[in-house]
């Protein structure tokens, strides 16, 4: 492969791009294989750590090994991060904004971690100085075009093209990733994605077995994940599953497993809003783990309505039935049968993602401290992470080499709200002992988020936490600690494709609605003219006043027939809108044609960024500046020209 030489000083300018030329001698030479093969970032990493066979005798060595994990860094390709570390290439040209010298930019984001020039910006370029002179608007236009060309030449996907794809990272609140010092990760459905049919299907099976042992009729019931989606709410008082819009108004509802008509929904919920603070009534389906519970509950509501539940179980209402289902599923998790089966054959339940370890390695080598904070216990975490990560890591690395700190049995959301006793896991068998201070490189059980902040000396918006649970992971960490947050929502990939597939359907639907609006506006004007005429008053205009009575009546009749037929057509099309994603509930993020779902409102409120999987960070860089998009308002319609009268 040919060699490329990169003019390093140009990389330092915010308004310039590196010029690539063949041959010559420069500060940094990159083989094309090196440009495209990110696996080179893995050279020089540490080898797999072995747990001591005799913890009592080798405990001190074990703890020193833990500390060494956190200090292992690459020799060949070290990048600078938010901690102000040295840059291996060009450190005489660049400096990194440190925690003590950062400022706030025009979007309110910290400049910590930004790369700066040590030399005068123009003098450092020598012969290239002329290319940066002149009005900045002209310089930026030329350099932006050059940047697009270079990205295309290098074969690298730019962040803007990545954003417009099923695997984009979408921004609700502007986030400067350079200013992030630590990134924490949840494990289940975040760092590893389970096969929903396998994992939730198995959870459903154990739940049904427990319900049967309690005396509930479960024969003939089967797991059907299409019956429910994330973001629905269980109404424990009425035995319904509902989908609400961003304001809390119910738009679709299902009693048991039977969808309710629009009229029934209006009669039941027309005068009330979903209030998730009322946990005695509402249960929000935050994550994939809720699928098996919601499905089992809906099916048992049918059995209760049909009178199939024995009187021996006592008098059951819908709320009592929910408690029984929740108890049965809780037993499946607590008694360990479910996780034991998954640990014995993880390949049947986990969908591997070879790109994920590289995404984390990029972040680690950019100076980010990586944390694993999971509610799962040590044995399950170690088994599943080894299965999901180790085979994709080079040089016999272990999954723990990626993380500066690991917290198991974290007890989220309480982990973010209060302090619990901290224990250090000191052997490979999971033996623990009390601990009063966490250290970098350690493996712990319990503790609190405040403990992490104190141990790593990072606080608040210096930390990004990534998880799949809108409440346990995202909402609580933001509300109580002001951590920055990212939500993992695997369904986004399927929804993105469904939205593209539904584009023609939605365009036709919008066209019909617009036609109905035009026809309806004329009908309403004629109706007003008729009303005024009946009271002996003139219509809105002279022409409307002079309309013949018969012409006025016939025109209104014709318009009314057209509107009624349009209503029938639009109603059917609205019911089928989103069926490419889910036949019953429509799109995950929408409630109706234009409005957002309650789930989407929660995501926008609590998740600074959201995406379908952690490995999507590979399409960006650890230095990405995520900028939120313009938010449309009801009065954002095209404004009149400045010269027009008010």
Coordinates of C-alpha atoms in Angstrom, one line a residue:
X1 CA 0.0 0.0 0.0
X2 CA 1.2 3.6 -0.7
X3 CA 2.4 5.8 2.1
X4 CA 0.6 9.0 3.0
X5 CA 2.2 11.9 4.8
X6 CA 0.0 14.2 6.8
X7 CA 0.8 17.8 7.5
X8 CA 0.2 17.7 11.2
X9 CA 0.2 21.4 12.1
X10 CA -2.9 21.9 9.9
X11 CA -4.8 19.5 12.0
X12 CA -4.7 22.0 14.8
X13 CA -6.8 24.6 13.1
X14 CA -10.5 24.6 13.7
X15 CA -11.0 25.9 10.2
X16 CA -8.6 23.8 8.2
X17 CA -8.1 20.2 7.2
X18 CA -5.0 18.1 6.8
X19 CA -3.5 18.1 3.3
X20 CA -2.6 14.7 2.1
X21 CA 0.2 14.3 -0.4
X22 CA 2.2 11.4 -1.7
X23 CA 5.9 11.1 -0.7
X24 CA 7.9 13.7 1.2
X25 CA 9.0 13.8 4.8
X26 CA 6.7 15.1 7.5
X27 CA 6.1 14.8 11.2
X28 CA 3.8 11.7 10.9
X29 CA 3.8 9.0 8.2
X30 CA 0.7 6.7 8.0
X31 CA 0.4 3.6 5.8
X32 CA -3.0 3.4 4.3
X33 CA -3.5 0.1 6.2
X34 CA -2.9 2.1 9.4
X35 CA -5.5 4.7 8.4
X36 CA -8.2 2.2 7.9
X37 CA -7.3 -0.5 10.4
X38 CA -8.2 0.7 13.8
X39 CA -7.1 -2.6 15.2
X40 CA -3.6 -1.0 15.4
X41 CA -4.9 0.9 18.4
X42 CA -4.8 -2.3 20.3
X43 CA -1.0 -2.8 20.1
X44 CA 0.8 -2.7 23.4
X45 CA -2.2 -3.4 25.6
X46 CA -1.8 -5.6 28.6
X47 CA -2.4 -9.3 28.8
X48 CA -5.2 -11.1 30.5
X49 CA -5.1 -11.0 34.3
X50 CA -5.4 -14.3 36.2
X51 CA -7.2 -14.6 39.5
X52 CA -5.1 -16.0 42.3
X53 CA -5.8 -19.5 43.4
X54 CA -4.9 -18.7 47.0
X55 CA -6.5 -15.4 47.8
X56 CA -5.2 -15.3 51.4
X57 CA -1.6 -15.6 50.3
X58 CA -1.7 -13.5 47.2
X59 CA -4.3 -10.8 48.0
X60 CA -1.7 -8.0 47.9
X61 CA -0.5 -9.2 44.5
X62 CA -4.1 -9.3 43.3
X63 CA -4.7 -5.8 44.5
X64 CA -1.5 -4.5 42.9
X65 CA -2.6 -6.2 39.7
X66 CA -5.9 -4.3 39.9
X67 CA -4.0 -1.1 40.2
X68 CA -1.8 -1.9 37.3
X69 CA -4.8 -2.4 35.1
X70 CA -5.8 1.2 35.4
X71 CA -2.3 2.5 34.4
X72 CA -1.8 0.4 31.3
X73 CA -1.7 2.6 28.2
X74 CA -0.8 2.1 24.6
X75 CA 2.8 2.8 23.6
X76 CA 2.4 3.4 19.9
X77 CA -0.8 5.5 19.4
X78 CA -1.7 7.4 22.7
X79 CA -4.2 10.2 22.2
X80 CA -4.9 13.0 24.7
X81 CA -8.1 13.2 26.6
X82 CA -10.0 15.4 29.0
X83 CA -7.4 14.7 31.7
X84 CA -4.8 16.8 29.9
X85 CA -2.4 14.0 29.0
X86 CA 0.4 14.4 26.6
X87 CA -0.1 13.9 22.9
X88 CA 2.4 11.4 21.5
X89 CA 2.5 13.0 18.0
X90 CA 2.9 16.8 17.8
X91 CA 3.2 17.5 21.5
X92 CA 5.5 20.4 20.7
X93 CA 2.7 21.9 18.7
X94 CA -0.5 21.0 20.6
X95 CA -1.7 21.4 24.2
X96 CA -4.9 20.1 25.8
X97 CA -7.2 22.3 27.9
X98 CA -7.1 20.9 31.4
X99 CA -9.8 20.8 34.1
X100 CA -8.3 23.9 35.8
X101 CA -8.1 26.1 32.7
X102 CA -11.3 25.3 30.8
X103 CA -13.8 27.9 29.6
X104 CA -17.4 27.7 28.4
X105 CA -18.1 28.0 24.7
X106 CA -21.0 29.9 23.0
X107 CA -23.3 26.8 23.4
X108 CA -22.6 26.6 27.1
X109 CA -20.3 23.5 26.9
X110 CA -17.0 23.1 28.7
X111 CA -13.9 23.4 26.6
X112 CA -12.0 20.9 28.7
X113 CA -10.2 18.4 26.6
X114 CA -10.1 20.7 23.5
X115 CA -6.8 20.7 21.5
X116 CA -5.0 24.0 21.2
X117 CA -2.0 25.4 19.3
X118 CA 1.0 26.3 21.3
X119 CA 2.3 28.5 18.5
X120 CA 0.7 31.5 16.8
X121 CA -2.0 30.0 14.6
X122 CA -0.8 31.6 11.3
X123 CA 3.0 31.6 12.0
X124 CA 3.0 27.9 12.6
X125 CA 1.9 27.1 9.1
X126 CA 4.8 28.7 7.2
X127 CA 4.0 28.5 3.5
X128 CA 0.4 27.4 4.3
X129 CA -0.3 30.7 6.0
X130 CA -1.9 32.3 2.9
X131 CA -4.6 29.6 2.9
X132 CA -6.0 30.8 6.2
X133 CA -5.9 34.5 5.5
X134 CA -9.0 36.5 4.5
X135 CA -12.6 36.6 5.7
X136 CA -13.3 33.7 7.9
X137 CA -16.6 33.0 6.0
X138 CA -14.6 32.4 2.8
X139 CA -11.9 30.4 4.6
X140 CA -14.4 28.2 6.4
X141 CA -16.4 27.5 3.2
X142 CA -13.2 26.4 1.3
X143 CA -11.9 24.3 4.2
X144 CA -15.2 22.6 4.9
X145 CA -15.3 21.5 1.3
X146 CA -11.7 20.3 1.6
X147 CA -12.7 18.4 4.7
X148 CA -15.6 16.6 3.0
X149 CA -13.3 15.6 0.1
X150 CA -10.6 14.3 2.5
X151 CA -13.0 12.3 4.5
X152 CA -14.4 10.8 1.3
X153 CA -10.8 10.0 0.1
X154 CA -9.9 8.3 3.3
X155 CA -13.0 6.2 3.2
X156 CA -14.1 7.4 6.6
X157 CA -17.8 7.8 7.3
X158 CA -18.4 11.4 8.5
X159 CA -20.6 12.1 11.6
X160 CA -23.3 13.8 9.5
X161 CA -23.8 10.9 7.2
X162 CA -23.7 8.5 10.2
X163 CA -26.4 10.6 11.9
X164 CA -28.8 9.9 9.0
X165 CA -28.7 6.2 9.3
X166 CA -30.3 3.5 11.6
X167 CA -27.2 3.4 13.6
X168 CA -26.7 7.1 14.1
X169 CA -26.3 8.9 17.5
X170 CA -29.1 11.4 18.0
X171 CA -28.7 14.4 20.2
X172 CA -31.3 15.9 22.5
X173 CA -29.0 18.2 24.4
X174 CA -25.7 19.5 23.1
X175 CA -22.8 17.4 24.4
X176 CA -19.1 18.0 24.0
X177 CA -17.6 14.5 24.3
X178 CA -14.1 16.0 24.7
X179 CA -15.1 17.4 28.1
X180 CA -16.2 14.0 29.4
X181 CA -13.6 12.5 31.8
X182 CA -15.4 9.3 32.6
X183 CA -18.0 7.1 30.9
X184 CA -20.0 4.6 32.8
X185 CA -21.9 1.7 31.3
X186 CA -24.7 -0.5 32.3
X187 CA -24.4 -4.1 31.1
X188 CA -27.7 -5.9 30.3
X189 CA -29.1 -4.6 27.0
X190 CA -26.4 -2.0 26.9
X191 CA -22.9 -3.5 26.6
X192 CA -24.6 -6.8 25.5
X193 CA -27.8 -7.3 23.6
X194 CA -29.8 -10.3 24.3
X195 CA -31.9 -12.2 21.8
X196 CA -35.3 -11.0 22.9
X197 CA -37.1 -14.1 21.7
X198 CA -34.6 -16.3 23.6
X199 CA -34.0 -14.3 26.8
X200 CA -37.5 -12.8 27.4
X201 CA -39.1 -16.0 26.0
X202 CA -37.2 -18.0 28.7
X203 CA -38.2 -15.4 31.4
X204 CA -41.8 -15.8 30.2
X205 CA -41.6 -19.6 30.5
X206 CA -40.3 -19.5 34.1
X207 CA -43.0 -16.9 34.9
X208 CA -45.7 -19.2 33.5
X209 CA -44.3 -22.2 35.5
X210 CA -44.4 -20.1 38.7
X211 CA -48.0 -18.9 38.0
X212 CA -49.1 -22.5 37.3
X213 CA -47.6 -23.6 40.6
X214 CA -49.6 -20.8 42.3
X215 CA -52.8 -22.2 40.8
X216 CA -53.3 -19.9 37.7
X217 CA -54.5 -21.4 34.4
X218 CA -51.7 -21.0 31.9
X219 CA -52.3 -23.9 29.5
X220 CA -52.4 -22.8 25.9
X221 CA -50.6 -19.5 26.4
X222 CA -47.5 -18.7 24.3
X223 CA -44.8 -16.0 24.2
X224 CA -45.7 -13.3 21.6
X225 CA -43.3 -10.3 21.8
X226 CA -45.2 -8.5 19.1
X227 CA -48.1 -8.0 21.6
X228 CA -46.2 -5.3 23.5
X229 CA -43.5 -2.7 22.9
X230 CA -41.3 -0.6 25.1
X231 CA -42.9 2.7 26.2
X232 CA -46.4 1.3 27.0
X233 CA -47.9 1.7 30.4
X234 CA -49.8 -0.9 32.4
X235 CA -53.0 0.4 34.0
X236 CA -53.2 -1.9 37.0
X237 CA -56.7 -0.6 37.9
X238 CA -58.4 -1.4 34.6
X239 CA -56.3 -4.3 33.3
X240 CA -55.2 -2.3 30.2
X241 CA -52.0 -1.6 28.4
X242 CA -52.0 2.0 27.0
X243 CA -49.8 4.2 24.7
X244 CA -49.8 7.9 25.6
X245 CA -48.6 10.9 23.8
X246 CA -46.0 13.4 25.3
X247 CA -48.8 15.1 27.3
X248 CA -50.0 11.9 28.9
X249 CA -53.2 11.6 26.8
X250 CA -54.0 7.9 25.9
X251 CA -54.0 7.4 22.2
X252 CA -54.2 3.6 22.0
X253 CA -55.2 1.0 24.5
X254 CA -55.5 -2.8 24.9
X255 CA -57.7 -4.6 27.5
X256 CA -56.1 -8.0 28.1
X257 CA -54.9 -8.9 24.6
X258 CA -57.8 -7.1 22.7
X259 CA -57.3 -3.7 21.2
X260 CA -59.9 -1.1 22.2
X261 CA -61.7 1.2 19.7
X262 CA -61.0 4.9 19.5
X263 CA -64.5 5.5 21.0
X264 CA -63.7 3.1 23.9
X265 CA -60.4 4.8 24.6
X266 CA -62.1 8.2 24.6
X267 CA -64.8 7.0 27.0
X268 CA -62.3 5.4 29.5
X269 CA -59.4 7.9 29.3
X270 CA -60.9 11.1 27.8
X271 CA -60.9 13.0 31.1
X272 CA -57.6 11.8 32.6
X273 CA -53.9 11.9 32.0
X274 CA -51.3 9.2 32.6
X275 CA -49.3 10.2 35.6
X276 CA -46.3 7.9 36.1
X277 CA -45.8 9.4 39.6
X278 CA -48.8 7.3 40.6
X279 CA -46.9 4.1 40.9
X280 CA -49.8 2.4 42.6
X281 CA -51.7 2.5 39.3
X282 CA -49.2 2.9 36.4
X283 CA -46.3 0.7 35.5
X284 CA -44.0 2.1 32.7
X285 CA -42.4 -0.5 30.4
X286 CA -38.9 1.0 30.4
X287 CA -36.9 -1.8 28.9
X288 CA -36.9 -5.1 27.1
X289 CA -37.0 -6.8 30.5
X290 CA -40.6 -5.5 30.8
X291 CA -41.8 -7.5 27.7
X292 CA -42.4 -10.8 29.4
X293 CA -44.1 -9.3 32.4
X294 CA -46.5 -7.1 30.3
X295 CA -47.3 -10.0 28.0
X296 CA -48.0 -12.4 30.9
X297 CA -50.2 -9.8 32.6
X298 CA -52.3 -9.1 29.4
X299 CA -52.9 -12.8 28.9
X300 CA -53.9 -13.4 32.5
X301 CA -56.4 -10.4 32.3
X302 CA -58.1 -12.4 29.5
X303 CA -58.3 -15.5 31.8
X304 CA -59.7 -13.4 34.7
X305 CA -62.3 -11.8 32.4
X306 CA -63.3 -15.2 31.1
X307 CA -63.8 -16.5 34.7
X308 CA -61.1 -19.1 34.3
X309 CA -59.2 -18.2 37.5
X310 CA -60.1 -20.4 40.4
X311 CA -61.9 -18.9 43.4
X312 CA -59.4 -20.7 45.6
X313 CA -57.0 -17.9 44.8
X314 CA -59.3 -15.5 46.5
X315 CA -61.0 -12.4 45.1
X316 CA -58.7 -10.9 42.5
X317 CA -59.0 -7.6 40.8
X318 CA -56.7 -6.3 38.0
X319 CA -54.3 -4.8 40.5
X320 CA -54.1 -8.0 42.5
X321 CA -53.5 -9.9 39.3
X322 CA -50.6 -7.7 38.4
X323 CA -49.0 -8.4 41.8
X324 CA -49.3 -12.1 41.2
X325 CA -47.6 -11.9 37.8
X326 CA -44.9 -9.6 39.1
X327 CA -44.2 -12.0 42.0
X328 CA -44.0 -15.0 39.6
X329 CA -41.5 -13.2 37.4
X330 CA -39.5 -11.9 40.4
X331 CA -39.1 -15.5 41.6
X332 CA -37.8 -16.5 38.2
X333 CA -35.0 -13.9 38.6
X334 CA -34.3 -14.3 42.3
X335 CA -34.2 -18.1 42.5
X336 CA -31.4 -18.1 39.9
X337 CA -32.9 -20.7 37.5
X338 CA -33.1 -18.2 34.7
X339 CA -29.6 -16.8 34.9
X340 CA -28.1 -20.2 35.5
X341 CA -29.5 -21.5 32.3
X342 CA -28.3 -18.4 30.4
X343 CA -24.8 -18.7 31.9
X344 CA -24.6 -22.4 30.9
X345 CA -25.3 -21.6 27.2
X346 CA -24.7 -17.8 26.6
X347 CA -24.4 -18.3 22.9
X348 CA -28.1 -19.0 22.7
X349 CA -29.1 -15.8 24.4
X350 CA -26.5 -13.1 23.5
X351 CA -26.1 -11.5 20.1
X352 CA -22.4 -10.8 19.7
X353 CA -21.2 -7.3 18.6
X354 CA -17.5 -7.5 17.5
X355 CA -17.3 -3.7 17.1
X356 CA -18.2 -2.9 20.7
X357 CA -14.8 -3.6 22.4
X358 CA -13.1 -1.4 19.8
X359 CA -15.6 1.5 20.5
X360 CA -14.7 1.3 24.2
X361 CA -11.0 1.0 23.5
X362 CA -11.1 4.2 21.4
X363 CA -12.6 6.0 24.4
X364 CA -10.1 4.5 26.8
X365 CA -7.2 5.5 24.7
X366 CA -8.6 9.0 24.4
X367 CA -8.1 9.4 28.1
X368 CA -11.6 8.5 29.3
X369 CA -12.0 6.5 32.5
X370 CA -14.4 3.6 31.7
X371 CA -16.7 2.2 34.4
X372 CA -19.0 -0.7 34.4
X373 CA -22.0 -0.3 36.8
X374 CA -24.4 -3.1 36.7
X375 CA -27.1 -4.6 39.0
X376 CA -26.1 -8.1 38.0
X377 CA -24.0 -10.1 40.4
X378 CA -20.3 -10.8 40.0
X379 CA -20.5 -14.4 38.7
X380 CA -23.1 -13.5 36.0
X381 CA -21.3 -10.4 35.0
X382 CA -17.9 -12.1 34.7
X383 CA -19.3 -15.0 32.7
X384 CA -21.4 -12.9 30.3
X385 CA -18.7 -10.2 29.8
X386 CA -16.0 -12.9 29.1
X387 CA -18.3 -14.5 26.5
X388 CA -19.2 -11.2 24.9
X389 CA -15.9 -9.4 24.9
X390 CA -12.8 -11.6 25.3
X391 CA -13.0 -13.3 21.9
X392 CA -12.9 -9.9 20.2
X393 CA -10.0 -8.6 22.2
X394 CA -6.3 -8.9 21.1
X395 CA -3.3 -10.3 22.9
X396 CA -5.3 -12.4 25.4
X397 CA -6.8 -9.3 26.9
X398 CA -9.6 -9.8 29.5
X399 CA -12.7 -7.7 29.5
X400 CA -11.6 -6.1 32.7
X401 CA -8.6 -4.5 31.1
X402 CA -11.0 -2.1 29.4
X403 CA -12.5 -0.7 32.7
X404 CA -10.9 1.5 35.3
X405 CA -13.5 0.4 37.8
X406 CA -16.2 -2.3 37.9
X407 CA -19.2 -2.2 40.2
X408 CA -21.5 -5.2 40.4
X409 CA -24.7 -5.6 42.4
X410 CA -25.0 -1.8 42.3
X411 CA -28.7 -1.7 43.3
X412 CA -29.6 1.0 40.8
X413 CA -31.5 3.3 41.0
X414 CA -30.6 3.6 44.7
X415 CA -26.9 3.6 43.7
X416 CA -27.4 7.1 42.3
X417 CA -29.5 8.3 45.3
X418 CA -28.0 7.0 48.5
X419 CA -25.0 5.2 49.9
X420 CA -24.7 1.5 50.5
X421 CA -21.9 -0.6 52.0
X422 CA -19.0 -1.1 49.7
X423 CA -17.3 -4.5 49.3
X424 CA -14.2 -5.4 47.3
X425 CA -14.3 -8.6 45.2
X426 CA -10.9 -10.1 46.1
X427 CA -11.0 -13.5 44.4
X428 CA -12.0 -15.0 41.1
X429 CA -14.6 -17.0 43.0
X430 CA -16.3 -13.8 44.1
X431 CA -15.1 -13.7 47.7
X432 CA -15.7 -10.2 49.1
X433 CA -14.5 -8.2 52.0
X434 CA -15.7 -4.8 53.4
X435 CA -14.0 -1.8 51.8
X436 CA -14.2 1.9 52.7
X437 CA -12.6 3.5 49.7
X438 CA -12.6 2.5 46.0
X439 CA -9.5 2.7 44.0
X440 CA -8.8 2.8 40.3
X441 CA -8.6 -0.6 38.8
X442 CA -10.8 -2.2 41.5
X443 CA -13.7 -4.6 41.4
X444 CA -16.4 -3.8 43.8
X445 CA -19.9 -4.7 44.9
X446 CA -22.4 -2.1 46.1
X447 CA -21.3 1.4 47.0
X448 CA -22.7 4.6 45.5
X449 CA -22.2 7.0 42.7
X450 CA -20.8 9.6 45.1
X451 CA -18.1 7.1 46.0
X452 CA -17.1 6.9 42.3
X453 CA -17.0 10.7 42.0
X454 CA -14.8 10.9 45.0
X455 CA -12.5 8.1 44.0
X456 CA -11.9 9.3 40.5
X457 CA -12.1 13.0 41.3
X458 CA -14.7 13.6 38.6
X459 CA -18.1 15.1 39.3
X460 CA -21.4 15.9 37.7
X461 CA -21.3 16.7 34.0
X462 CA -17.8 15.3 33.7
X463 CA -19.4 11.9 33.7
X464 CA -21.4 10.3 30.9
X465 CA -23.6 7.3 31.9
X466 CA -24.9 4.9 29.2
X467 CA -27.8 2.6 29.8
X468 CA -31.0 1.1 28.4
X469 CA -33.4 1.9 31.3
X470 CA -35.0 5.3 31.0
X471 CA -35.6 5.6 34.7
X472 CA -33.0 3.4 36.5
X473 CA -30.1 4.4 34.3
X474 CA -30.9 7.7 32.7
X475 CA -33.4 9.7 34.6
X476 CA -32.1 9.2 38.1
X477 CA -28.4 9.8 37.3
X478 CA -29.3 13.1 35.6
X479 CA -31.8 14.3 38.2
X480 CA -29.8 13.5 41.3
X481 CA -26.2 13.9 40.1
X482 CA -26.4 16.0 36.9
X483 CA -24.4 13.3 35.0
X484 CA -24.6 13.5 31.3
X485 CA -26.7 10.6 29.9
X486 CA -27.0 8.3 26.8
X487 CA -29.9 5.9 26.3
X488 CA -29.5 2.7 24.3
X489 CA -32.7 1.8 22.5
X490 CA -32.1 -1.1 20.1
X491 CA -35.5 -0.7 18.5
X492 CA -34.4 2.5 16.9
X493 CA -32.8 0.6 14.0
X494 CA -36.1 -1.2 13.1
X495 CA -38.1 2.0 13.6
X496 CA -35.8 4.0 11.4
X497 CA -36.2 1.5 8.6
X498 CA -40.0 1.3 9.2
X499 CA -40.2 5.1 8.9
X500 CA -38.5 5.1 5.6
X501 CA -40.7 2.3 4.4
X502 CA -43.8 4.3 5.5
X503 CA -42.8 7.5 3.8
X504 CA -45.1 7.1 0.9
X505 CA -48.0 6.1 3.1
X506 CA -47.5 9.1 5.3
X507 CA -47.1 11.5 2.4
X508 CA -50.4 10.3 1.0
X509 CA -52.0 10.6 4.4
X510 CA -50.8 14.2 4.9
X511 CA -52.0 15.1 1.4
X512 CA -55.5 13.8 2.3
X513 CA -55.5 15.7 5.6
X514 CA -54.4 18.9 3.8
X515 CA -57.3 18.5 1.3
X516 CA -59.7 17.9 4.1
X517 CA -58.5 21.1 5.7
X518 CA -59.1 23.2 2.5
X519 CA -62.5 21.7 1.9
X520 CA -63.4 22.0 5.6
X521 CA -62.4 25.7 5.7
X522 CA -64.7 26.5 2.8
X523 CA -67.5 24.5 4.4
X524 CA -67.1 26.3 7.7
X525 CA -67.2 29.7 5.9
X526 CA -70.3 28.8 4.1
X527 CA -71.8 27.5 7.3
X528 CA -71.1 30.8 9.0
X529 CA -72.6 32.7 6.0
X530 CA -75.8 30.5 6.3
X531 CA -75.9 31.2 10.0
X532 CA -75.7 34.9 9.5
X533 CA -78.3 34.8 6.7
X534 CA -80.7 32.9 9.0
X535 CA -80.4 35.8 11.5
X536 CA -80.9 38.5 8.9
X537 CA -77.3 39.6 8.9
X538 CA -74.9 40.0 6.0
X539 CA -72.3 37.3 5.3
X540 CA -68.6 37.8 5.6
X541 CA -68.3 39.4 2.2
X542 CA -70.6 40.9 -0.4
X543 CA -70.1 37.9 -2.7
X544 CA -71.0 35.5 0.1
X545 CA -74.1 37.6 0.9
X546 CA -75.3 37.4 -2.7
X547 CA -75.0 33.6 -3.0
X548 CA -78.2 31.9 -4.1
X549 CA -79.8 29.9 -1.3
X550 CA -80.0 26.8 -3.4
X551 CA -76.4 27.1 -4.5
X552 CA -75.3 27.7 -0.9
X553 CA -77.1 24.6 0.3
X554 CA -76.0 22.3 -2.6
X555 CA -72.4 23.4 -2.2
X556 CA -72.4 22.6 1.5
X557 CA -74.0 19.2 0.9
X558 CA -71.4 18.3 -1.6
X559 CA -68.5 19.5 0.7
X560 CA -70.0 17.5 3.6
X561 CA -70.1 14.3 1.6
X562 CA -66.5 14.8 0.5
X563 CA -65.4 15.4 4.1
X564 CA -67.2 12.4 5.4
X565 CA -65.5 10.2 2.8
X566 CA -62.2 11.7 3.6
X567 CA -62.7 11.0 7.3
X568 CA -63.3 7.3 6.5
X569 CA -60.2 7.1 4.4
X570 CA -58.0 9.1 6.8
X571 CA -59.2 7.1 9.8
X572 CA -58.2 3.8 8.2
X573 CA -54.9 5.1 7.2
X574 CA -54.2 6.5 10.6
X575 CA -54.9 3.1 12.2
X576 CA -52.4 1.4 9.9
X577 CA -49.8 4.1 10.4
X578 CA -46.7 2.6 12.0
X579 CA -47.8 -1.0 11.4
X580 CA -44.4 -1.7 9.7
X581 CA -42.9 -1.3 13.2
X582 CA -45.8 -2.8 15.2
X583 CA -49.2 -3.7 13.9
X584 CA -51.0 -2.9 17.2
X585 CA -49.0 0.0 18.6
X586 CA -47.4 1.8 15.7
X587 CA -44.1 3.5 16.0
X588 CA -42.1 3.6 19.2
X589 CA -41.4 7.3 19.1
X590 CA -44.8 8.6 17.9
X591 CA -48.3 8.8 19.1
X592 CA -50.5 9.7 16.2
X593 CA -49.3 11.2 12.9
X594 CA -47.3 14.2 14.2
X595 CA -47.1 13.9 17.9
X596 CA -44.4 12.3 20.0
X597 CA -45.0 9.3 22.3
X598 CA -44.7 9.6 26.1
X599 CA -41.5 7.5 25.8
X600 CA -40.0 9.9 23.3
X601 CA -40.8 12.8 25.6
X602 CA -38.9 10.9 28.4
X603 CA -36.0 10.3 26.2
X604 CA -35.8 14.0 25.1
X605 CA -36.1 15.1 28.7
X606 CA -33.5 12.8 30.3
X607 CA -31.2 11.5 27.6
X608 CA -28.6 13.9 26.2
X609 CA -28.0 11.5 23.3
X610 CA -29.6 8.3 22.3
X611 CA -28.7 5.5 19.9
X612 CA -29.4 1.8 19.1
X613 CA -26.1 0.3 20.4
X614 CA -22.9 1.3 22.0
X615 CA -20.8 0.3 19.0
X616 CA -22.3 3.1 17.1
X617 CA -19.7 5.3 18.8
X618 CA -17.3 3.8 16.2
X619 CA -18.9 6.0 13.5
X620 CA -17.9 9.1 15.5
X621 CA -14.8 9.9 17.5
X622 CA -14.1 10.2 21.3
X623 CA -13.8 13.9 20.6
X624 CA -17.2 14.4 18.9
X625 CA -19.2 17.6 19.6
X626 CA -22.8 16.5 19.5
X627 CA -25.0 19.5 18.8
X628 CA -28.8 19.3 19.3
X629 CA -31.0 20.1 16.4
X630 CA -33.4 23.1 16.0
X631 CA -36.7 22.3 17.7
X632 CA -39.8 23.2 15.7
X633 CA -42.6 25.2 17.3
X634 CA -46.2 25.6 16.3
X635 CA -45.6 29.2 15.0
X636 CA -42.5 28.1 13.0
X637 CA -44.5 28.2 9.7
X638 CA -43.0 30.3 6.9
X639 CA -42.9 33.9 8.1
X640 CA -44.2 36.8 5.8
X641 CA -41.7 39.0 4.1
X642 CA -40.4 41.9 6.1
X643 CA -42.1 44.4 3.8
X644 CA -45.6 42.9 4.2
X645 CA -48.0 44.7 6.4
X646 CA -49.1 43.2 9.8

